[in-house]
Coordinates of C-alpha atoms in Angstrom, one line a residue:
X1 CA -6.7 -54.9 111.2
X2 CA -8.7 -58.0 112.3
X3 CA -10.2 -58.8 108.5
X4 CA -7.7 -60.4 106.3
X5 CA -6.6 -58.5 102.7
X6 CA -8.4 -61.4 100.9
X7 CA -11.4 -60.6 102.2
X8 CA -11.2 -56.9 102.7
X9 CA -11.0 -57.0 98.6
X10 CA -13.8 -59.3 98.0
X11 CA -16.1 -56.6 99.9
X12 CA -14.7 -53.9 98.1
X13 CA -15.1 -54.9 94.9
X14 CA -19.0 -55.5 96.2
X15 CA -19.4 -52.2 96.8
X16 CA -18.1 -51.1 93.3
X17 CA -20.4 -53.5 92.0
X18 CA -23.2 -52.6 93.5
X19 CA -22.8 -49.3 92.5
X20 CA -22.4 -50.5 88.8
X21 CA -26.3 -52.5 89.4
X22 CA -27.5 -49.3 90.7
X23 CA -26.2 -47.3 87.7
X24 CA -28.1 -50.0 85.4
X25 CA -31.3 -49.8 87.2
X26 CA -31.7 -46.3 86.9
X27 CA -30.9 -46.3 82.9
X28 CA -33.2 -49.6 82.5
X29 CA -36.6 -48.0 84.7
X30 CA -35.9 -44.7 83.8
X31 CA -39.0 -42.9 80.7
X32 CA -36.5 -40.0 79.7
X33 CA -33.8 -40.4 76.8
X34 CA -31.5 -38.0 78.7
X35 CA -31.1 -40.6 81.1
X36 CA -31.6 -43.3 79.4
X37 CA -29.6 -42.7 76.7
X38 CA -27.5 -39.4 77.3
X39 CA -27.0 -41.0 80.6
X40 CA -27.0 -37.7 82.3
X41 CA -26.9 -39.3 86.3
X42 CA -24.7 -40.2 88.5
X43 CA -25.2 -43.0 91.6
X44 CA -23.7 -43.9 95.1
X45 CA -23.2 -45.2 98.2
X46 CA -22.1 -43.5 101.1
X47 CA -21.4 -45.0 104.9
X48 CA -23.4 -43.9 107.9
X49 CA -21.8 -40.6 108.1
X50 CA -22.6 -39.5 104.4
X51 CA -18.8 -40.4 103.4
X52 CA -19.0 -41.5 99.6
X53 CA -17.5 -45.0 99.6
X54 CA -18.5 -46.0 95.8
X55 CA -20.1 -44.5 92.8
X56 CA -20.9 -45.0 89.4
X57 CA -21.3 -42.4 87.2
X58 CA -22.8 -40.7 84.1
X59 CA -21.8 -37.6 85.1
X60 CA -18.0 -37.2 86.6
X61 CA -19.3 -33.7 87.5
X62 CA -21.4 -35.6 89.9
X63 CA -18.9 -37.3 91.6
X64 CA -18.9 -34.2 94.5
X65 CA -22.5 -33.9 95.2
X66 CA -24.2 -36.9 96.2
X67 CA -22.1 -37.2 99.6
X68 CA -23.6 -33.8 100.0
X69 CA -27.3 -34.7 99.4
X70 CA -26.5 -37.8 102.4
X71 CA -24.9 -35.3 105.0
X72 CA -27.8 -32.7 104.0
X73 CA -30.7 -35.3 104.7
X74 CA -28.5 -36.3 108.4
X75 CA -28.1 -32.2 109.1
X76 CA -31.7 -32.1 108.5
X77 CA -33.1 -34.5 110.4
X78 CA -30.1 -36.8 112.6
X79 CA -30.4 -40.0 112.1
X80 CA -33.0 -40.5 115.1
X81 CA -35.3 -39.4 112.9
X82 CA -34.5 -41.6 109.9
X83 CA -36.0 -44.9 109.7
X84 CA -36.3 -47.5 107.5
X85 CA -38.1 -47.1 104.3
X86 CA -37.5 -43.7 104.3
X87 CA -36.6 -41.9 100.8
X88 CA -35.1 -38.2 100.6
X89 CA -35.3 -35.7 98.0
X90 CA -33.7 -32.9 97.1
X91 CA -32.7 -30.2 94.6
X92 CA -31.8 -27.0 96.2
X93 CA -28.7 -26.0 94.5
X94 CA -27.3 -24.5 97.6
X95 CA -27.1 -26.9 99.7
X96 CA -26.2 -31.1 100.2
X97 CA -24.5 -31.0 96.7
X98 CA -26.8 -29.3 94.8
X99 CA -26.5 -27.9 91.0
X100 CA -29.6 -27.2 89.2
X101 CA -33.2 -27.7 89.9
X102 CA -33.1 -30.6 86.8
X103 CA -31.0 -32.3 88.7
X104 CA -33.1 -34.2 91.6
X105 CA -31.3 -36.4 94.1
X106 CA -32.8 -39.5 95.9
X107 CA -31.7 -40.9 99.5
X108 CA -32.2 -43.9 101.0
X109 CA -31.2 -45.0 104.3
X110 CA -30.1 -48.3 104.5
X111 CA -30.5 -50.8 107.6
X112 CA -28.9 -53.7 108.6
X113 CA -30.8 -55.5 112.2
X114 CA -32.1 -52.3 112.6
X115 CA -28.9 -50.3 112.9
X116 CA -28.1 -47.4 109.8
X117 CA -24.9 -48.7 108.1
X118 CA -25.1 -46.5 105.0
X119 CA -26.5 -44.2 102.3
X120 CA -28.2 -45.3 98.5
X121 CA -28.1 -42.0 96.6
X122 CA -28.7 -41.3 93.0
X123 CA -28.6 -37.7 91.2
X124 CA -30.8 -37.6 87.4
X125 CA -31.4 -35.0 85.1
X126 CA -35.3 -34.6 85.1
X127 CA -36.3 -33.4 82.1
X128 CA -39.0 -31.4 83.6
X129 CA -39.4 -30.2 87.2
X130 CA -41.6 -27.1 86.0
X131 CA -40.9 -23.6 86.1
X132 CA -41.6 -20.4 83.3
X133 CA -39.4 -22.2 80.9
X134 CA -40.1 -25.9 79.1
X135 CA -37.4 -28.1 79.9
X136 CA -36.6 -26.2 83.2
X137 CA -33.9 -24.0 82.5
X138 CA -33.4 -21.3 80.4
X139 CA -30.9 -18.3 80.0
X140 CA -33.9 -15.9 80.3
X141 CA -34.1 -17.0 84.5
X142 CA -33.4 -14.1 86.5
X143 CA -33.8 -16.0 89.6
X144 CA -34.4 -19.5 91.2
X145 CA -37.7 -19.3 91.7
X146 CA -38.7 -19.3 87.7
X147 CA -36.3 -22.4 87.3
X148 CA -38.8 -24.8 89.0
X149 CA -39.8 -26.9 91.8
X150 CA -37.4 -27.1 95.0
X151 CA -37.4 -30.0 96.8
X152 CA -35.6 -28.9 100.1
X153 CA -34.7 -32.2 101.1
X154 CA -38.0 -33.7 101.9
X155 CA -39.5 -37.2 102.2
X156 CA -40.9 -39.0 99.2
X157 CA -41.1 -42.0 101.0
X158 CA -41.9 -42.5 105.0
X159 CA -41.4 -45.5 106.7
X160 CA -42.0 -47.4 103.5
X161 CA -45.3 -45.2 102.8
X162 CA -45.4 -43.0 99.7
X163 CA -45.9 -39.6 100.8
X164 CA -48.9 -39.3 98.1
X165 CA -49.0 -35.3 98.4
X166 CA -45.9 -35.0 97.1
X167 CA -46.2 -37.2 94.2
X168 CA -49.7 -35.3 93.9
X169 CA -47.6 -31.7 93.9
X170 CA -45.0 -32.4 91.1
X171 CA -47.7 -34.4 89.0
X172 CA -49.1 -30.4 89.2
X173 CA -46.5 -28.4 88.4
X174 CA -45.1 -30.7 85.5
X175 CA -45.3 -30.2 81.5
X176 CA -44.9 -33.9 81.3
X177 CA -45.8 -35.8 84.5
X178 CA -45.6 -39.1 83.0
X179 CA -42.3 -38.9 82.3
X180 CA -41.0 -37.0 85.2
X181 CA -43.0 -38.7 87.6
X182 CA -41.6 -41.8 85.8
X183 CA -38.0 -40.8 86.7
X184 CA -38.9 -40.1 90.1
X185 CA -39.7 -44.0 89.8
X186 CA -36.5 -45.3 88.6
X187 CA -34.2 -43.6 91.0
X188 CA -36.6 -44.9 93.8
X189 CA -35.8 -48.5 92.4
X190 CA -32.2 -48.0 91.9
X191 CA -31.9 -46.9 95.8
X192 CA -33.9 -49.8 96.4
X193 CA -32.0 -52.7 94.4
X194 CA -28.9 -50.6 96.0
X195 CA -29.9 -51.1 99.5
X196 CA -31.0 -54.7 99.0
X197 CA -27.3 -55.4 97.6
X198 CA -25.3 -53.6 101.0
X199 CA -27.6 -55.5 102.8
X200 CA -26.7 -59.0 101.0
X201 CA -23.0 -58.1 101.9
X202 CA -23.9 -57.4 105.4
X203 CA -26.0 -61.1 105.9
X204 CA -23.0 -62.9 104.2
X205 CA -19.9 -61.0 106.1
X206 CA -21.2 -59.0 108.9
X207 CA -21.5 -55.6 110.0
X208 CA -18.3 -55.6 111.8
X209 CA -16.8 -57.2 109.0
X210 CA -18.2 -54.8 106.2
X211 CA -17.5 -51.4 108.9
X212 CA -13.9 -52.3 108.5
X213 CA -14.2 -53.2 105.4
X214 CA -15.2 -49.4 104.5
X215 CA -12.9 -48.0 106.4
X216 CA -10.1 -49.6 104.6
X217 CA -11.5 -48.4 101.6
X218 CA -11.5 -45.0 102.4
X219 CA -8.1 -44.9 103.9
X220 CA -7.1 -46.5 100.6
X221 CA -8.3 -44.3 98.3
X222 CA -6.6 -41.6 100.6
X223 CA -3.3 -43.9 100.5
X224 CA -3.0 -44.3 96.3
X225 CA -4.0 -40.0 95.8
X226 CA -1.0 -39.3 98.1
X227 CA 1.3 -41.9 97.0
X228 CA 0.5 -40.1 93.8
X229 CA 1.4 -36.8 94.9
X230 CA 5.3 -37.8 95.1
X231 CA 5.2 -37.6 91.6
X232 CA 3.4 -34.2 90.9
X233 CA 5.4 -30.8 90.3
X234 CA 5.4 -28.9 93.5
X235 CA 4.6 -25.3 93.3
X236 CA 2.1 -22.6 92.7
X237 CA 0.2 -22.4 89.3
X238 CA -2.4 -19.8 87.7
X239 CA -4.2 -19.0 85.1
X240 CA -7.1 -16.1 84.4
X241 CA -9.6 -16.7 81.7
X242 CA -13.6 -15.3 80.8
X243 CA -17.0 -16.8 80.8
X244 CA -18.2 -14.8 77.6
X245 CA -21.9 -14.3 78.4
X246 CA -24.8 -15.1 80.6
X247 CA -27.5 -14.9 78.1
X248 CA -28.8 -11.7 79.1
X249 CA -26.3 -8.9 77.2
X250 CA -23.8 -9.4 80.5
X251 CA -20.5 -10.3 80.5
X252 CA -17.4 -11.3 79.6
X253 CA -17.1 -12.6 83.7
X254 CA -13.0 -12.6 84.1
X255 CA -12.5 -15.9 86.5
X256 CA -9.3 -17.0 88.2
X257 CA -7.5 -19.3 90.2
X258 CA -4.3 -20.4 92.0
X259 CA -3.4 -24.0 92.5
X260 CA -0.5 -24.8 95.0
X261 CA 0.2 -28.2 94.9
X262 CA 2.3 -29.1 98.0
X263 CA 3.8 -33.0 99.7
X264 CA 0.4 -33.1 101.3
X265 CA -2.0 -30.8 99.8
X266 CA -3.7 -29.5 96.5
X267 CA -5.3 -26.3 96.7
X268 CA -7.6 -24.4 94.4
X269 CA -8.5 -20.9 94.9
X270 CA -11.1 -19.0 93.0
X271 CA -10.5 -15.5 94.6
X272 CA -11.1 -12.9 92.3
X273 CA -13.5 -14.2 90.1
X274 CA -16.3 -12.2 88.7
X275 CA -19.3 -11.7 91.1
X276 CA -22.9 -13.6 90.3
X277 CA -24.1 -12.6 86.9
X278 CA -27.5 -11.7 86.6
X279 CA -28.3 -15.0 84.0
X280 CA -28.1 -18.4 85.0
X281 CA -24.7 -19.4 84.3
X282 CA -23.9 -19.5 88.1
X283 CA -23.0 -22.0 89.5
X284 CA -22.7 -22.7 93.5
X285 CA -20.3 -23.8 95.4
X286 CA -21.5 -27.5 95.4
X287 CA -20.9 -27.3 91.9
X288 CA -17.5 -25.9 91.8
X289 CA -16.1 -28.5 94.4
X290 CA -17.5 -31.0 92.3
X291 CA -15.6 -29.7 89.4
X292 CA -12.6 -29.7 91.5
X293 CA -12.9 -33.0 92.3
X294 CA -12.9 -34.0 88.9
X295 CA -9.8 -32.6 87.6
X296 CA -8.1 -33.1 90.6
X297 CA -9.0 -37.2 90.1
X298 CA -7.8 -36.7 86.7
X299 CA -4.5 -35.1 87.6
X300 CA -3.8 -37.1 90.7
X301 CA -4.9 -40.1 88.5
X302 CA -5.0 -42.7 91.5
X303 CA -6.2 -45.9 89.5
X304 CA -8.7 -46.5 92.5
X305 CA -12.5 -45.5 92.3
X306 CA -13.7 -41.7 93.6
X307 CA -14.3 -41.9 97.4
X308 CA -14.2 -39.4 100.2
X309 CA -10.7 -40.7 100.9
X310 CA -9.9 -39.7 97.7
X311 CA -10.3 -36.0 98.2
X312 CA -8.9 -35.9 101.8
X313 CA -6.0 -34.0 100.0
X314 CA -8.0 -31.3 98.0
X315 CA -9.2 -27.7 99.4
X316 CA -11.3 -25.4 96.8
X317 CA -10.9 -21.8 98.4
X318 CA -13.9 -19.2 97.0
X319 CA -15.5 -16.5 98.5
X320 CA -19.4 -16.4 98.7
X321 CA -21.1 -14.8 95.7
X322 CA -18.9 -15.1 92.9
X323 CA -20.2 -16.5 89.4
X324 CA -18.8 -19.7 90.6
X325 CA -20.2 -19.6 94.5
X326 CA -23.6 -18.3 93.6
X327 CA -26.6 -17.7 96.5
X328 CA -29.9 -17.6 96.9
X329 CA -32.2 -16.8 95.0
X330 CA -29.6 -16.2 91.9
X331 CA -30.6 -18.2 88.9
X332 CA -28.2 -21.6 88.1
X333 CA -30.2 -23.6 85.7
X334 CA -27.6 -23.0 83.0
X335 CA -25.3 -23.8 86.0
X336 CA -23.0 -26.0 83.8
X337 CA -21.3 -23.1 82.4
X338 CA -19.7 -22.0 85.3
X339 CA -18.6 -25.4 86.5
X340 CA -17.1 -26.4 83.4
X341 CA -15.6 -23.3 83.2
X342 CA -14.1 -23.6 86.4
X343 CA -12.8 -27.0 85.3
X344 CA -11.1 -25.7 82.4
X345 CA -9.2 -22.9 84.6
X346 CA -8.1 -25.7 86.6
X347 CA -6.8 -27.4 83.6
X348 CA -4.9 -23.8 81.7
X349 CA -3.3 -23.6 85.3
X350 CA -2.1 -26.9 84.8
X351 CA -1.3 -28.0 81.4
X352 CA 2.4 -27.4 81.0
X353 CA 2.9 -28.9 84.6
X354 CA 1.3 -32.3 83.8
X355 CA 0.8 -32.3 80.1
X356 CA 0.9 -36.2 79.9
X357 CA -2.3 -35.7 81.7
X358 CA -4.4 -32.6 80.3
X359 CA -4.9 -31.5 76.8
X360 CA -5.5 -28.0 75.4
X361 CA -8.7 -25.9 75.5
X362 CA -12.0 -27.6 74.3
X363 CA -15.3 -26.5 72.9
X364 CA -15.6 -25.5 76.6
X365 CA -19.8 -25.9 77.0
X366 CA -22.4 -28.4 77.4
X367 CA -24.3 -26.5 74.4
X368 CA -27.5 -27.0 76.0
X369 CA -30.2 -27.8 73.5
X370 CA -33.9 -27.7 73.7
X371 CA -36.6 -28.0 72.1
X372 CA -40.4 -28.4 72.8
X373 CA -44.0 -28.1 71.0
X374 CA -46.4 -31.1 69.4
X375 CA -45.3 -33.6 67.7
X376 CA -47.3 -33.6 64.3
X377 CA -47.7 -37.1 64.2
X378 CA -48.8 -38.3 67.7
X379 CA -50.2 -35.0 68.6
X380 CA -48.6 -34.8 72.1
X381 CA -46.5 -32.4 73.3
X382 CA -43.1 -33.1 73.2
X383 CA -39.3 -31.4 74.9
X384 CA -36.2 -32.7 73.7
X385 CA -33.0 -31.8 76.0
X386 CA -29.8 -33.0 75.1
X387 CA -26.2 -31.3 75.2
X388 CA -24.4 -31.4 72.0
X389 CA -21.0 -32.5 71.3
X390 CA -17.5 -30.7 69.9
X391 CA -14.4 -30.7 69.6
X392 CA -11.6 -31.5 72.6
X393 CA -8.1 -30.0 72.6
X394 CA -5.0 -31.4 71.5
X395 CA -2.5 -33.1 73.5
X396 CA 1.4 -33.0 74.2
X397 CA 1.5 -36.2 71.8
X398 CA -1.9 -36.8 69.8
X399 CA -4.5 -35.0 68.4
X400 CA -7.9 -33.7 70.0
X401 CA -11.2 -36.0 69.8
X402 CA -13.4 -34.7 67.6
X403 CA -17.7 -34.8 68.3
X404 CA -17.3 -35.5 71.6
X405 CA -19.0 -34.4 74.8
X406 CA -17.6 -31.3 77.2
X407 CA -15.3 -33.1 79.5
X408 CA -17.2 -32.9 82.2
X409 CA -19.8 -35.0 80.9
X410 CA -17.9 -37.8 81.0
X411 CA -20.0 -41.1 79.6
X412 CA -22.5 -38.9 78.3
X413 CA -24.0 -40.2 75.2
X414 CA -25.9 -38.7 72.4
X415 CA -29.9 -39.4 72.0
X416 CA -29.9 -41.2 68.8
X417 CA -31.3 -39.6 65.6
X418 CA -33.7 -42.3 65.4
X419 CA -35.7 -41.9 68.6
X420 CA -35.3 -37.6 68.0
X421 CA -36.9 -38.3 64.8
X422 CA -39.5 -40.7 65.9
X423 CA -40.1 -38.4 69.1
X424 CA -39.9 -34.7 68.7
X425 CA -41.1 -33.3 65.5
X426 CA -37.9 -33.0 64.1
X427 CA -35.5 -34.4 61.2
X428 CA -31.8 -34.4 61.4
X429 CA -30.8 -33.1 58.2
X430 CA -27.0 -33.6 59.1
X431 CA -24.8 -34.5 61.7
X432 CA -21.4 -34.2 60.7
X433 CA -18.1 -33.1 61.5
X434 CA -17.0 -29.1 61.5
X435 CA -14.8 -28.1 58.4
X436 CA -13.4 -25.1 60.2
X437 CA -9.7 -25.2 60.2
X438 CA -9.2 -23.7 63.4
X439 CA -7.0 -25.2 66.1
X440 CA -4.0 -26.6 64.1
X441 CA -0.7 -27.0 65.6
X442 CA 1.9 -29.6 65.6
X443 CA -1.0 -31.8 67.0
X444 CA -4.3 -30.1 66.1
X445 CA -7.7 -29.6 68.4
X446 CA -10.6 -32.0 67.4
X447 CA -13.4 -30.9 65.4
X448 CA -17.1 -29.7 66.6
X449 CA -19.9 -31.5 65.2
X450 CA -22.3 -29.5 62.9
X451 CA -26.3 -30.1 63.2
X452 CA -29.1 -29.4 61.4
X453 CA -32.9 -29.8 62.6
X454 CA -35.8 -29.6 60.2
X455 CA -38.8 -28.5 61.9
X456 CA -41.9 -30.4 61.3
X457 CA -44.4 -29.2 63.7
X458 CA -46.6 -26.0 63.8
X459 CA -45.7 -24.6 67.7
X460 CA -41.9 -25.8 68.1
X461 CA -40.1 -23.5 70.4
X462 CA -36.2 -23.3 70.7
X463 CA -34.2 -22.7 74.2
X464 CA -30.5 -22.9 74.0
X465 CA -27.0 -21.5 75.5
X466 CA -23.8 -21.8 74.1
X467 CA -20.6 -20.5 75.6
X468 CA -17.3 -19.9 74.1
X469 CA -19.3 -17.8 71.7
X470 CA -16.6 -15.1 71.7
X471 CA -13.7 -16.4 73.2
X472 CA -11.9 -19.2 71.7
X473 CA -10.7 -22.4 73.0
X474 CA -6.8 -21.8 74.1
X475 CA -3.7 -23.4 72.1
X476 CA -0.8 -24.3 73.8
X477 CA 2.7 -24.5 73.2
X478 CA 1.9 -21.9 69.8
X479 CA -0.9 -24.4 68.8
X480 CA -3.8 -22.1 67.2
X481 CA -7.5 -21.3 69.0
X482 CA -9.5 -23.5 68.3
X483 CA -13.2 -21.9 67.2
X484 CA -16.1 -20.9 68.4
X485 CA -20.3 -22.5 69.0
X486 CA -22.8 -20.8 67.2
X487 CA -26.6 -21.2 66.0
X488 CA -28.1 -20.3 62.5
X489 CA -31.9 -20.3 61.7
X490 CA -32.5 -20.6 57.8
X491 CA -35.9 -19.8 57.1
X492 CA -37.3 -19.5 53.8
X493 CA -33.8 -20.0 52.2
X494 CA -32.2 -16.8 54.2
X495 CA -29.9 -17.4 56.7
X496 CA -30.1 -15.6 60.3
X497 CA -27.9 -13.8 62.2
X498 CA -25.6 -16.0 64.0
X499 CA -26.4 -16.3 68.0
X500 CA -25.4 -18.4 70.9
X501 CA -28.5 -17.9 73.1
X502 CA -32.6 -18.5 72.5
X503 CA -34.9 -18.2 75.2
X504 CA -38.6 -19.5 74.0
X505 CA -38.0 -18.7 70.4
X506 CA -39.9 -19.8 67.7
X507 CA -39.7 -21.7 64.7
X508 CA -42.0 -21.7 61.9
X509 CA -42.7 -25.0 60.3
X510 CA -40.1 -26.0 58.0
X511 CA -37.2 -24.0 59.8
X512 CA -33.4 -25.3 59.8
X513 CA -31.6 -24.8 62.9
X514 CA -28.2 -25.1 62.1
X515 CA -25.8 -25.2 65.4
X516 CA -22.3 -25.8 65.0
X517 CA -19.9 -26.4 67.6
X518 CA -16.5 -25.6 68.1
X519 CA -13.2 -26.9 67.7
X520 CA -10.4 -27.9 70.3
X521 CA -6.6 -26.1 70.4
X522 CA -4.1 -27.2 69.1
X523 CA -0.9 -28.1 70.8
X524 CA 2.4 -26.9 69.7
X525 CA 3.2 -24.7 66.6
X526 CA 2.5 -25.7 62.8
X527 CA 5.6 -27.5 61.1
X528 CA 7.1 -26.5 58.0
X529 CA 8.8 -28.6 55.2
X530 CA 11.9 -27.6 53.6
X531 CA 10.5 -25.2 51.6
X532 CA 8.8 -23.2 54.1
X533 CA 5.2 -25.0 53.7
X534 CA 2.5 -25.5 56.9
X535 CA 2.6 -29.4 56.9
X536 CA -0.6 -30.4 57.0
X537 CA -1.1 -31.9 60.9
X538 CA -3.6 -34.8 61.6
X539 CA -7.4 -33.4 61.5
X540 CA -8.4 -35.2 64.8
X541 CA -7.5 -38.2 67.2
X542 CA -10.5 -40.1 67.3
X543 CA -14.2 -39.5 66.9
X544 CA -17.3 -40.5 66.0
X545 CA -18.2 -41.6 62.9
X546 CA -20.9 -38.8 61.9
X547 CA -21.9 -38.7 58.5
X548 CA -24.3 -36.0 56.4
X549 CA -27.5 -37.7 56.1

């Protein structure tokens, strides 16, 4: 190594804070509250080759799919026919990292005197992108092709020229082209502030200097995972469990997997899981290495930042057209389910091996939510999307967070009531914390949130998938099940069935939805005094504050 340690650090640390600029670009420039305030993105940088060498995310489910969008774009078209100014989009979700159509990724190249040293890349949540279903995803998709527009990694941007026909094309296709079209604009500025930042780092140190500079990074991150690895139980670990429905009267879908953690590697295998459901719960196989990757980071726990050195360790084993290895043209908008279902298997498999690092089962969904009509007092149509949060399974020594989001989502926030209120036609009648009782043990689950909507407008339309609307979350250790999500409509003071799936359904003025989400396991069984009494364990470890309003 030519580069001294010293300086080797100070570039590092550059490239982590770059990504951290690019992250707060996107969220200041972007139009839609699911980005700018669920923060449901994810950004990067990769090297020349498409090797992810720092990220910032909303999303740790994205930290396995923008690498893929970089080495899609270079499969595509090689890097002779990249040039400057160029910017790459893509949604396919089965291919270069894909997961849903909602989820649109934007690459830049970036060049330094003319020579391609690396990769900007940003993945967002667009709230529209078109398709039969407002919002973009539904549980009523029966393939791709009703989910939206594809973007098969195409140029939004030649040579520093906005291809105009494009722009022209989504504008088209789009329930709310302002908005989406103004996302499409903030991830174009984040690549660019992205790439004017590497570039600073290459005037100041060098190309040779910065090269090197990556490379240590990525043999780094590979160095602190397996230096890690000394301290994980060796062995072979499984666990079976079922994705309860795919919105369509399908399902359970049993899903399994076997995790053999050895000196050098950590292998997850999916074989035998259910085929592709008919519904949109698949996910693809982008998806599920993503999901890998995160609770892999999580067990490994490396105290360094994801990069492709990281996961140098890590092999995901799945055959081709399972629920969680979906292909073309099967539907994936509700895609999520899958992948954090996979997640979660990963995590039963493992719990009792590492359980100063995993926790017992959680609400186990995103509990996609959406909405869409006029607002009555601006007169413009209106879609509100937002996952909802619940309750997160208890630990070997604490008790599950209540109302907070799936795992998976990771920094996701909540839109605030205020700017649902102001925005969608809607009042939030409450927002507060589950009483159910489920999940108790010697630590107990954290509780699910319970939310009410009061439906102001004339033409409101619901969309929404649970899951874990049959099966429980999983105790361990004799902690109880936690409980599951489900949806209420009262309407003229009678209460509705309850259901865990709407596709397009609507809502007369004056409606309550009522969705409540589910509680985490509990961990370990239920004391007893002296006299034989349940000791009454602590109700959660840490939430936020909800109130009824």
């Amino acid at each position: 190594m030519s580069v001294d340690l010293f300086t080797l650090e100070v570039i590092k640390s550059g490239l982590v804070a770059l990504g951290e600029e690019m992250f707060e670009a996107l969220r200041r420039s972007s139009m839609s509250p699911i980005i700018y305030e669920a923060l449901d993105y994810g950004i990067g940088i990769t090297d020349a080759e498409g090797r992810l060498i720092s990220q910032g995310n909303g999303i740790p489910g994205f930290v396995g799919t923008l690498d893929g969008a970089v080495q899609e774009v270079l499969k595509k078209f090689g890097a002779d026919r990249i040039h400057p100014g160029d910017i790459f989009m893509t949604n396919t979700p089965y291919i270069g990292g894909g997961t849903h159509l909602s989820d649109v990724a934007m690459v830049m190249p970036v060049f330094c005197d003319g020579v391609l040293m690396a990769f900007a890349a940003n993945k967002a949540h667009w709230t529209e992108v078109g398709g039969a279903y407002a919002g973009s995803f539904s549980s009523g998709a029966t393939e791709v092709y009703q989910e939206g527009l594809q973007f098969p990694v195409i140029k939004i941007s030649e040579r520093g020229h906005i291809v105009q026909s494009v722009v022209d094309m989504i504008e088209a296709n789009v329930r709310l082209p302002d908005m989406t079209l103004g996302d499409m604009w903030s991830g174009i500025a984040a690549l660019k502030m992205g790439g004017k930042r590497f570039q600073e780092l290459v005037a100041r140190y060098g190309a040779t200097v910065v090269n090197e500079a990556i490379a240590y990074l990525l043999d780094h991150g590979e160095k602190m995972v397996r230096d890690r690895f000394r301290s994980l139980p060796k062995g072979v670990f499984v666990a079976e469990d079922v994705i309860d429905h795919d919105g369509q009267g399908n399902g359970p879908f049993p899903v399994k997997v076997k995790i053999t953690i050895t000196e050098s590697e950590f292998i997850a295998d999916f074989t035998g899981s259910a085929p592709m459901a008919p519904g949109s719960i698949n996910c693809t196989r982008c998806a599920l290495e993503s999901s890998a990757r995160e609770v892999f980071m999580g067990v490994v726990d490396p105290g360094v930042s994801a990069t492709e050195g990281c996961f140098r360790p890590l092999r995901v084993i799945c055959p081709e057209g399972t629920v969680f290895t979906a292909t073309r043209p099967a539907p994936v908008s509700n895609y999520f389910e899958a992948m954090v279902g996979a997640a979660d298997l990963m995590r039963k498999a493992l719990v009792n091996a590492v359980p100063d690092k995993l926790i017992a089962g959680q609400f186990g969904s995103i509990c996609a939510f959406t909405l869409n009509g006029t607002a009555p007092t601006t007169g413009e149509p209106f879609i509100l999307v937002q996952p909802l949060v619940g309750g997160w399974g208890a630990g070997a020594n604490k008790a599950g967070e209540s109302a907070q989001f799936c795992v998976g989502n990771g920094e996701t926030s909540n839109i605030p009531v205020e700017i649902q209120e102001s925005r969608y036609g809607v009042r939030v009648e409450r927002y507060s914390l589950s009483d159910d009782p489920s999940g108790r043990g010697r630590f107990s689950g954290g509780r699910g949130a319970v939310i009410e909507y009061r439906i102001l407008g004339e033409d409101t339309c619901l969309s929404m998938h649970l899951g874990r609307s049959d099966t429980p979350p999983a105790g361990v250790n004799g902690g109880e099940q936690g409980s599951c999500n489900y949806a209420e409509i009262v309407s003229n003071g009678k209460v509705s069935e309850r259901f865990s799936t709407a596709v397009s359904r609507p809502l007369q003025k004056g409606d309550l939805v009522r969705v409540v989400t589910g509680n985490g396991g509990g961990w370990g069984a239920v004391e007893s005094d002296s006299s034989g009494q349940a000791v009454t364990p602590p109700l959660d470890g840490g939430c936020l504050e909800l109130q009824e309003i």
